[in-house]
CSV table of C-alpha atoms in Angstrom, one decimal:
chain,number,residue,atom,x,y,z
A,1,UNK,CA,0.0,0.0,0.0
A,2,UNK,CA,1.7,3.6,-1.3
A,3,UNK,CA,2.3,6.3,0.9
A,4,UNK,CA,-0.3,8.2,-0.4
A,5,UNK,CA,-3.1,5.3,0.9
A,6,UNK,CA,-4.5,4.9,4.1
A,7,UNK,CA,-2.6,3.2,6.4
A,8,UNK,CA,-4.7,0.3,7.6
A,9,UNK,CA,-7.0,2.1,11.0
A,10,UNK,CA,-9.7,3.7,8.4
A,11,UNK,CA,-12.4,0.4,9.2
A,12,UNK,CA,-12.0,0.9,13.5
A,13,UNK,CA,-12.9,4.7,12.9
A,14,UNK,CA,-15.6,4.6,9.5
A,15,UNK,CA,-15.2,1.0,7.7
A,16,UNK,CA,-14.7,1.4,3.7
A,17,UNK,CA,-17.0,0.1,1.3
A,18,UNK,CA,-16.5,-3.3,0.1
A,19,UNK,CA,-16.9,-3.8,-3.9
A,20,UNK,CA,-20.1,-5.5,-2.6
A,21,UNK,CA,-21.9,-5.1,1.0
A,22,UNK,CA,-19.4,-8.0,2.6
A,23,UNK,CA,-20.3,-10.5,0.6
A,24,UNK,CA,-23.8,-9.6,-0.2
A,25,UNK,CA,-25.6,-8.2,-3.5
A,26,UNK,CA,-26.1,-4.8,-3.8
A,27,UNK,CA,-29.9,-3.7,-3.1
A,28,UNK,CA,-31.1,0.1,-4.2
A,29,UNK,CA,-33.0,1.0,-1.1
A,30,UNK,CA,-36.8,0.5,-2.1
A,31,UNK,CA,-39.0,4.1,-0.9
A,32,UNK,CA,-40.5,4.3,2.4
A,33,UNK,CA,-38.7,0.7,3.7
A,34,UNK,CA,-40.4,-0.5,7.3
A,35,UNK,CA,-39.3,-3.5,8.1
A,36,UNK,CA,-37.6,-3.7,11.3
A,37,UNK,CA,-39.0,-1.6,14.5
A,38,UNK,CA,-35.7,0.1,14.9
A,39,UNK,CA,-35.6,3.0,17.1
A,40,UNK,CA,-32.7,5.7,17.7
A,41,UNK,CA,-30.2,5.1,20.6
A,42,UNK,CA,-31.7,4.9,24.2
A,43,UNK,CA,-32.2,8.9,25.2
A,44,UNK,CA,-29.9,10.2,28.4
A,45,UNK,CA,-29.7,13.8,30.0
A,46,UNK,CA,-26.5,15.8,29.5
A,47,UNK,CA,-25.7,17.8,32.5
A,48,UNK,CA,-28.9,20.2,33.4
A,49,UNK,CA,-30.9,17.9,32.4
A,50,UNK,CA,-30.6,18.5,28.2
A,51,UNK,CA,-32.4,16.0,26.3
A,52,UNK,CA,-29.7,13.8,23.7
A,53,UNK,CA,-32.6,14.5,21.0
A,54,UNK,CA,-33.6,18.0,21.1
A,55,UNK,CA,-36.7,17.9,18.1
A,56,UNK,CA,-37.8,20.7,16.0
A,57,UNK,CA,-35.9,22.5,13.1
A,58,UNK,CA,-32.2,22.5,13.0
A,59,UNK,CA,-30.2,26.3,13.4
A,60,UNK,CA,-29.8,28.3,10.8
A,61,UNK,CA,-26.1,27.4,9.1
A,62,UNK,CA,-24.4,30.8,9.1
A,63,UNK,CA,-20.9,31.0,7.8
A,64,UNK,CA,-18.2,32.3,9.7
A,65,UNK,CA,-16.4,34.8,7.9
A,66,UNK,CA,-12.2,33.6,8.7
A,67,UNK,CA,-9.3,36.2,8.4
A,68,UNK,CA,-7.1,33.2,7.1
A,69,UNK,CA,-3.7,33.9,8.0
A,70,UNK,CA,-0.4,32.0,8.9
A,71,UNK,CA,-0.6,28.4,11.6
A,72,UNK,CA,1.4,25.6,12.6
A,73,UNK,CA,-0.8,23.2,11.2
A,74,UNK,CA,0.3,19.4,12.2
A,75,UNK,CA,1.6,18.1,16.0
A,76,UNK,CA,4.3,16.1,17.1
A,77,UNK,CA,1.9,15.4,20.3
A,78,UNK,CA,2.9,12.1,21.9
A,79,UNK,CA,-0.7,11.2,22.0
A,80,UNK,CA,-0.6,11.3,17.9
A,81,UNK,CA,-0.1,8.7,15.3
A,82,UNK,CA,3.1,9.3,13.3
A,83,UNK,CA,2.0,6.5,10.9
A,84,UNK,CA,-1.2,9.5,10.2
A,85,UNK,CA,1.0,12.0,8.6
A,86,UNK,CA,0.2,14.3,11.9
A,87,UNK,CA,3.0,16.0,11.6
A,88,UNK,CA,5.8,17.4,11.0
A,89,UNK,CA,4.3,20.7,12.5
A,90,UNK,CA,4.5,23.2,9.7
A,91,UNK,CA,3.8,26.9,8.5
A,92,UNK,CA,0.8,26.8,6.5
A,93,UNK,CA,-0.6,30.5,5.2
A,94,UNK,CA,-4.3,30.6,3.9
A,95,UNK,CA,-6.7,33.3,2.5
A,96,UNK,CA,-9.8,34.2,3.8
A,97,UNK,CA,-12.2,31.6,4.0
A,98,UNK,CA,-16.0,30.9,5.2
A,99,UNK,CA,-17.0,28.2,7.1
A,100,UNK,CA,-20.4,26.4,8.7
A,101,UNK,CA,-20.7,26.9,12.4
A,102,UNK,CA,-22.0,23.7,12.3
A,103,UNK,CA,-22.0,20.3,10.4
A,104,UNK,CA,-24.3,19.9,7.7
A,105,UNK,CA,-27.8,18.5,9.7
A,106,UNK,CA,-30.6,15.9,8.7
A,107,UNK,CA,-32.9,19.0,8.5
A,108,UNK,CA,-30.5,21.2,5.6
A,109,UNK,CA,-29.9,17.7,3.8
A,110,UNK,CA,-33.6,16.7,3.5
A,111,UNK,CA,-34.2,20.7,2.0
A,112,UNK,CA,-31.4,19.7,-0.1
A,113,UNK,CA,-33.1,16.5,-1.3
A,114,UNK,CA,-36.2,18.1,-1.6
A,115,UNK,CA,-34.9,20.8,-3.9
A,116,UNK,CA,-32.7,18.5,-6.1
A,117,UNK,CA,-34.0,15.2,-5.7
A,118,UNK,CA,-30.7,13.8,-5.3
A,119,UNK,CA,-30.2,9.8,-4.4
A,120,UNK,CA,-27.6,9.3,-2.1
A,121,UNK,CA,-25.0,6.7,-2.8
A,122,UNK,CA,-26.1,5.0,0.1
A,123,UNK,CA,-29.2,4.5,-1.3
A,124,UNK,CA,-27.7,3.3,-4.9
A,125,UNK,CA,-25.6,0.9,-2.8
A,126,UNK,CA,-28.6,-0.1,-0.7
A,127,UNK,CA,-27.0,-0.7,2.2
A,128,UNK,CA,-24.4,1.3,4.8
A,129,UNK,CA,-23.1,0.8,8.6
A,130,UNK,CA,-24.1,1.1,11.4
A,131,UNK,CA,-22.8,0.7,15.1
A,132,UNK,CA,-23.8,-2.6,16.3
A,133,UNK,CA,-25.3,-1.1,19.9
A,134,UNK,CA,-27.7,0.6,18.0
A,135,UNK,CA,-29.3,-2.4,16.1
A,136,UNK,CA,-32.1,-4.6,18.4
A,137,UNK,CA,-30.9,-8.2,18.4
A,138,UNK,CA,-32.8,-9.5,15.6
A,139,UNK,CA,-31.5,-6.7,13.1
A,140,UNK,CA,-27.7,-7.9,14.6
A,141,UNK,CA,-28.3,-11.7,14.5
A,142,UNK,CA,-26.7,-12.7,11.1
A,143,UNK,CA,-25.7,-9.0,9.9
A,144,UNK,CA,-22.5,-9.0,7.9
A,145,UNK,CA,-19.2,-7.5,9.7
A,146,UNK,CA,-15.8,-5.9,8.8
A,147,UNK,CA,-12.8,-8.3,9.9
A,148,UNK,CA,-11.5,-7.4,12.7
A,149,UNK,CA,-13.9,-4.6,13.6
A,150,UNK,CA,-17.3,-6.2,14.6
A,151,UNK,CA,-19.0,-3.4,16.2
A,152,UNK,CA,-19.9,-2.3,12.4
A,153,UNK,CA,-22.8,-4.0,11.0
A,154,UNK,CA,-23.5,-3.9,7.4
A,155,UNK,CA,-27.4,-2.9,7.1
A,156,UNK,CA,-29.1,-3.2,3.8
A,157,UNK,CA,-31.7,-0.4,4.1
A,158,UNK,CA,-29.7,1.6,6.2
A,159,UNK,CA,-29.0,5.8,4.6
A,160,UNK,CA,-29.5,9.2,5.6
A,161,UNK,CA,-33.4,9.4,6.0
A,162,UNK,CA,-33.5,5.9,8.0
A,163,UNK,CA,-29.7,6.3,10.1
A,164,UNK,CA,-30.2,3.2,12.1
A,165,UNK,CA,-31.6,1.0,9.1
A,166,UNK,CA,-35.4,-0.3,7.8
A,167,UNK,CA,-37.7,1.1,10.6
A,168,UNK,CA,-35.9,4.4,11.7
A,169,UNK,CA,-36.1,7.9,11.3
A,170,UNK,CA,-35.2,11.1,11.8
A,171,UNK,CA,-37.9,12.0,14.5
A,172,UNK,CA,-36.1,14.4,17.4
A,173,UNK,CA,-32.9,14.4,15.5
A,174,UNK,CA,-33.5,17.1,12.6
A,175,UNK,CA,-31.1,19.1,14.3
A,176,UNK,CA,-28.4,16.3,14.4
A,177,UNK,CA,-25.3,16.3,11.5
A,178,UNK,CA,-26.6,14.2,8.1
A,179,UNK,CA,-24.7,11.1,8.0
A,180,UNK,CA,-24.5,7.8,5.3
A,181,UNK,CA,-23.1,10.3,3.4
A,182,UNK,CA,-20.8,9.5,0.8
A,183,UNK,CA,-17.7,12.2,-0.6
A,184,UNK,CA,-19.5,12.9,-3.5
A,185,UNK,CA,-23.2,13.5,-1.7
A,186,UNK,CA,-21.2,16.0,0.8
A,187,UNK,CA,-19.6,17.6,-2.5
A,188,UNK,CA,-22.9,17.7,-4.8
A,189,UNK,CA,-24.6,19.0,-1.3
A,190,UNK,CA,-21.6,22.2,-1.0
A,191,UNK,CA,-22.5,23.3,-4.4
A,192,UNK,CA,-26.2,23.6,-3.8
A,193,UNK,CA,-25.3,25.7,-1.3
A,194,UNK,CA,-23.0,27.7,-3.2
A,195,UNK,CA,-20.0,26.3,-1.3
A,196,UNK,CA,-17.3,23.5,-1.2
A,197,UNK,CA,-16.0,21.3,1.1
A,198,UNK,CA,-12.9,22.6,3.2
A,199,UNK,CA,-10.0,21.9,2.2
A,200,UNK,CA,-8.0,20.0,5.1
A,201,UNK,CA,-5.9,23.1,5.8
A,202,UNK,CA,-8.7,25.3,6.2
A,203,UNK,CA,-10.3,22.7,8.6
A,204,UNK,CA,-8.0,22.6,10.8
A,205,UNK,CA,-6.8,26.6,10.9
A,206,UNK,CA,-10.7,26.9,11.7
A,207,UNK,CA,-10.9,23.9,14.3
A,208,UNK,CA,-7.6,25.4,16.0
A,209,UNK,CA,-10.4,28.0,17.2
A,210,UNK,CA,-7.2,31.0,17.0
A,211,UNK,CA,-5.1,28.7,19.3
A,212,UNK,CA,-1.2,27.6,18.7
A,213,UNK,CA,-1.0,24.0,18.3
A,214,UNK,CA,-3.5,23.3,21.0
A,215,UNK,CA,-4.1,19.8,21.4
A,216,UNK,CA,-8.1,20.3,21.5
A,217,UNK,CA,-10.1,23.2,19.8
A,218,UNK,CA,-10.6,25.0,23.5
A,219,UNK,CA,-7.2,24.0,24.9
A,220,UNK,CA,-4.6,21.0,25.7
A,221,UNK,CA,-7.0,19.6,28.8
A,222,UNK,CA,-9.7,17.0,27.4
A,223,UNK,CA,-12.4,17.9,30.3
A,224,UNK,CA,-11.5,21.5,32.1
A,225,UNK,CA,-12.7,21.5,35.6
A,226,UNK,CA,-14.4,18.0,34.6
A,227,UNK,CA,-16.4,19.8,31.7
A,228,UNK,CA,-17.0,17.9,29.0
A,229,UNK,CA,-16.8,19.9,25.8
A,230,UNK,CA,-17.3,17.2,22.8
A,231,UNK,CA,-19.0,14.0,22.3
A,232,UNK,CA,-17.1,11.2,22.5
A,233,UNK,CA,-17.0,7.6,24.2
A,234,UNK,CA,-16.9,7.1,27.6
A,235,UNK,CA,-16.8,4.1,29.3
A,236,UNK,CA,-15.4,1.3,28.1
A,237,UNK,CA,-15.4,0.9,24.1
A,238,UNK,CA,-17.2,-0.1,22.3
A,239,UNK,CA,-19.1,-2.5,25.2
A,240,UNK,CA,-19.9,0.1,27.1
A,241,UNK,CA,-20.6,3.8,27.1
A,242,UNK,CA,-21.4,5.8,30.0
A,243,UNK,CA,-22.7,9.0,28.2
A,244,UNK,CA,-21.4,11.1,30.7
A,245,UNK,CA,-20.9,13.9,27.9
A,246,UNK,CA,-24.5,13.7,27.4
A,247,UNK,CA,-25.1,11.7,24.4
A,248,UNK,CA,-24.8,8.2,22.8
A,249,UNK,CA,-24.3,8.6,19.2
A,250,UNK,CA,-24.6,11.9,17.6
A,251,UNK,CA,-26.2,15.1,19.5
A,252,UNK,CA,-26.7,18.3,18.3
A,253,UNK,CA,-24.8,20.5,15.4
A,254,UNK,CA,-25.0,23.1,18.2
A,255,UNK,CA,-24.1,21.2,21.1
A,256,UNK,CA,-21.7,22.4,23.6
A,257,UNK,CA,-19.7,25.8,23.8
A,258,UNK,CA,-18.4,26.6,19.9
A,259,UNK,CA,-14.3,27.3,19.9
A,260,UNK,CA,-12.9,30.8,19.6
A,261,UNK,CA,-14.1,31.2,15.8
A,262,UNK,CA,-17.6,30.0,17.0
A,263,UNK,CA,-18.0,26.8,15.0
A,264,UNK,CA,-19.2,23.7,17.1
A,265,UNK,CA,-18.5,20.0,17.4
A,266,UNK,CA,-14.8,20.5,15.6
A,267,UNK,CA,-14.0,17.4,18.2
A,268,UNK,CA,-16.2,14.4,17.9
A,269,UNK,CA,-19.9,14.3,17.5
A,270,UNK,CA,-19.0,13.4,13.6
A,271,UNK,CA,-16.3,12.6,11.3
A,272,UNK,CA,-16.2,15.6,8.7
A,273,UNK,CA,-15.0,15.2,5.1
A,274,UNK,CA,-12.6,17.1,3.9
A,275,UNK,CA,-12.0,18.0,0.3
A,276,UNK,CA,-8.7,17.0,0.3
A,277,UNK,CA,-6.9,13.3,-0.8
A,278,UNK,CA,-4.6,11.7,1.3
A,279,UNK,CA,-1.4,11.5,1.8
A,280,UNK,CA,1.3,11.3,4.8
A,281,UNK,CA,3.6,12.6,3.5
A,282,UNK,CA,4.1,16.5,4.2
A,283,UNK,CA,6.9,18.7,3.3
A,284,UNK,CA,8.3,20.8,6.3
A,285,UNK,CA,8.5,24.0,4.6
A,286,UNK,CA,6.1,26.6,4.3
A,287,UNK,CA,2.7,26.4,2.0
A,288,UNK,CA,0.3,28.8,1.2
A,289,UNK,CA,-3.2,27.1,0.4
A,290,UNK,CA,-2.3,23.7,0.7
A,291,UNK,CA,-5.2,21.3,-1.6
A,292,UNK,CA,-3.4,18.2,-1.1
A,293,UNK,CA,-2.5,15.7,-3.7
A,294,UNK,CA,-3.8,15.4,-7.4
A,295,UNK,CA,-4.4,11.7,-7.1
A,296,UNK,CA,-5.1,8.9,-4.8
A,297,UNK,CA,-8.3,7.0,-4.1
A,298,UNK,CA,-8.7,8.0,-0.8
A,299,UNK,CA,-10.4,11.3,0.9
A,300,UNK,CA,-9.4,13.0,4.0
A,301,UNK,CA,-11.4,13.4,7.3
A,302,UNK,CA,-11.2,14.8,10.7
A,303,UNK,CA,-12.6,16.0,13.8
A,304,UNK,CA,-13.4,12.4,15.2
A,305,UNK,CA,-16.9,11.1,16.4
A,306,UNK,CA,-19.3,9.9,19.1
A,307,UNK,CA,-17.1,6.4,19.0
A,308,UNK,CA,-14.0,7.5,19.5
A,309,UNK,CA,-12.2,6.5,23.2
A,310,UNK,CA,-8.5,7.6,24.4
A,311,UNK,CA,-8.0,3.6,24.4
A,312,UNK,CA,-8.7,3.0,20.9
A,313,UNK,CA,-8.5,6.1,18.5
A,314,UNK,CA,-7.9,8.6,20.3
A,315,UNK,CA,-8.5,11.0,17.2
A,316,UNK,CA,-10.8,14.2,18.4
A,317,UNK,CA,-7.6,15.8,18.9
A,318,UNK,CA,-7.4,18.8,16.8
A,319,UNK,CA,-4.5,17.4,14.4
A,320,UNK,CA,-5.5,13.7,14.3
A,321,UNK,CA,-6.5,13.1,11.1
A,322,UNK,CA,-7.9,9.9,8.9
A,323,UNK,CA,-9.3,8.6,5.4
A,324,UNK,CA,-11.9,6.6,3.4
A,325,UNK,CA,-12.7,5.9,-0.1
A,326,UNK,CA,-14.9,8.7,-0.9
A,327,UNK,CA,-17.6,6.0,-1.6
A,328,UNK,CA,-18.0,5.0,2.2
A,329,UNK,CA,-20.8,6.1,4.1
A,330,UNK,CA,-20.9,5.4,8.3
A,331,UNK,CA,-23.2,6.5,10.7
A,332,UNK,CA,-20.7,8.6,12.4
A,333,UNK,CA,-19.8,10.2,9.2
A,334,UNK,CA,-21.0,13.6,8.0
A,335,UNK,CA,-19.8,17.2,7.1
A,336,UNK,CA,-19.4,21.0,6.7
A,337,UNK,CA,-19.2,23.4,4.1
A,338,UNK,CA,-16.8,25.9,3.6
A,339,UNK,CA,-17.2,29.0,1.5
A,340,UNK,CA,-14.8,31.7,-0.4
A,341,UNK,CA,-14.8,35.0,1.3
A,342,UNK,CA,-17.1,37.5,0.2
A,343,UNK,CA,-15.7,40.4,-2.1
A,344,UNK,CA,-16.9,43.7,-0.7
């Protein structure tokens, strides 16, 4: 596998797509499926008593207008992963840019739908994953797994509009981030809305918040004064999660205090594509509006999700970064939109 591939952790953070659904034919997702009484993931309270599923109409997606500017973008954090292409740390200098204060929700993707009627490749595929803990027994029974990482299911029905497979829906959780979202969805979706996605420089210059190689988007301590600030996994994974954060699986675009810039959920909650393809191998000088390689089969992403834990991928740190085949859709897997500035 080149350099320019991922290297071999993409299926414990979002699995790839197989040529075929592991082994079984490919299935276009028939309209209105209801097979399977499937149900989102059991409700807690996050501190003050906020529900996990707030319901009505998602926040309006305002851009926030970025000065751009020179960063050390990368680490050479002990916590990291070398093998990643986290580092070295380098001087990166960008231009103005806009960017979503929040990942793209269920409630902006079905206007987008509505407006374009635009089939997901998800739903071409007729199937997508899902975390096993969110599946009743007889929808796990039998479901077909990625080697070595069997808390993925592979769910024919599962897509956008139904996130937990045949059954589900998107009741209380219009205001949670889109996922079973391919690349190419997230791309086609940015130009509706006269955008793009970021490119992985401008992702992280806006996650950094105006901080200097700050391990997280508000600082280098995971949970100040035993705050929590993203959602993540606690407990122990991926038998066990505690919720103490608030949420199991995804919560709110809005959730929890936005960084310096404003923009929410830059750690966890989702993984966030990134327009970028990848590659680990970065040259230590300086660069001025980086756009990664011109090849390569894979697409970057960052920010981490609801699944990751310190003990297994520890990757909602602000550098960490990862890949997929920009065919691969996960239910911890959405996006953002970044914009040019405006010329005045």
């Amino acid at each position: 596998m080149g350099q320019t591939e991922p290297q071999g952790h993409a299926s414990c953070c979002t699995p790839g797509r197989a040529p075929q659904p592991l082994g079984s034919p490919a299935r276009p997702v028939p309209p209105d499926v209801a097979l399977l009484p499937l149900t989102a993931p059991a409700a807690h309270s996050a501190p003050g008593g906020r529900p996990t599923a707030a319901p009505g109409a998602a926040p309006a997606a305002a851009p926030v207008a970025l000065p751009g500017g020179t960063f050390l973008m990368g680490t050479d954090d002990p916590e990291g992963f070398p093998a990643d292409g986290e580092g070295p740390v380098r001087e990166v200098a960008l231009r103005p840019f806009r960017i979503d204060a929040h990942a793209v929700s269920n409630d902006r993707f079905a206007a987008f739908v509505a407006a374009t009627g635009h089939v997901t490749e998800t739903e071409r595929y007729g199937w997508s994953y899902v975390f096993a803990r969110f599946l009743p027994a007889a929808a796990r029974r039998g479901a077909p797994r990625p080697d070595g990482t069997p808390w993925w299911c592979g769910v024919q029905g599962a897509y956008w509009r139904a996130p937990f497979g045949p059954g589900s829906g998107l009741e209380g959780i219009g205001n949670h981030p889109v996922v079973h979202v391919s690349w190419s969805d997230a791309a086609a979706f940015a130009r509706w809305a006269g955008g793009r996605l970021p490119t992985e420089a401008e992702w992280e210059f806006a996650a950094r918040g105006g901080l200097e190689q700050a391990r997280y988007p508000w600082g280098d301590e995971l949970t100040p004064g035993g705050e929590h600030r993203c959602n993540i996994w606690q407990g122990t994974f991926p038998t066990h999660d505690t919720a103490e954060d608030g949420y199991a699986g995804t919560a709110p675009v809005d959730a929890f205090a936005p960084n310096g810039f404003g923009l929410h959920n830059m750690a966890g909650n989702v993984w966030e594509w990134c327009a970028d393809r990848w590659t680990t191998d970065h040259p230590a000088g300086r660069r001025s509006n980086p756009v990664g390689p011109r090849t390569g089969s894979s697409r970057v992403m960052r920010g981490g999700s609801y699944l990751c834990h310190r003990s297994y991928c520890n990757r909602y740190r602000v550098a960490a970064r990862t890949s997929n085949t920009p065919d691969s859709t996960t239910g911890n897997l959405g996006f953002r939109c970044a914009y040019d500035a405006r010329v005045s």
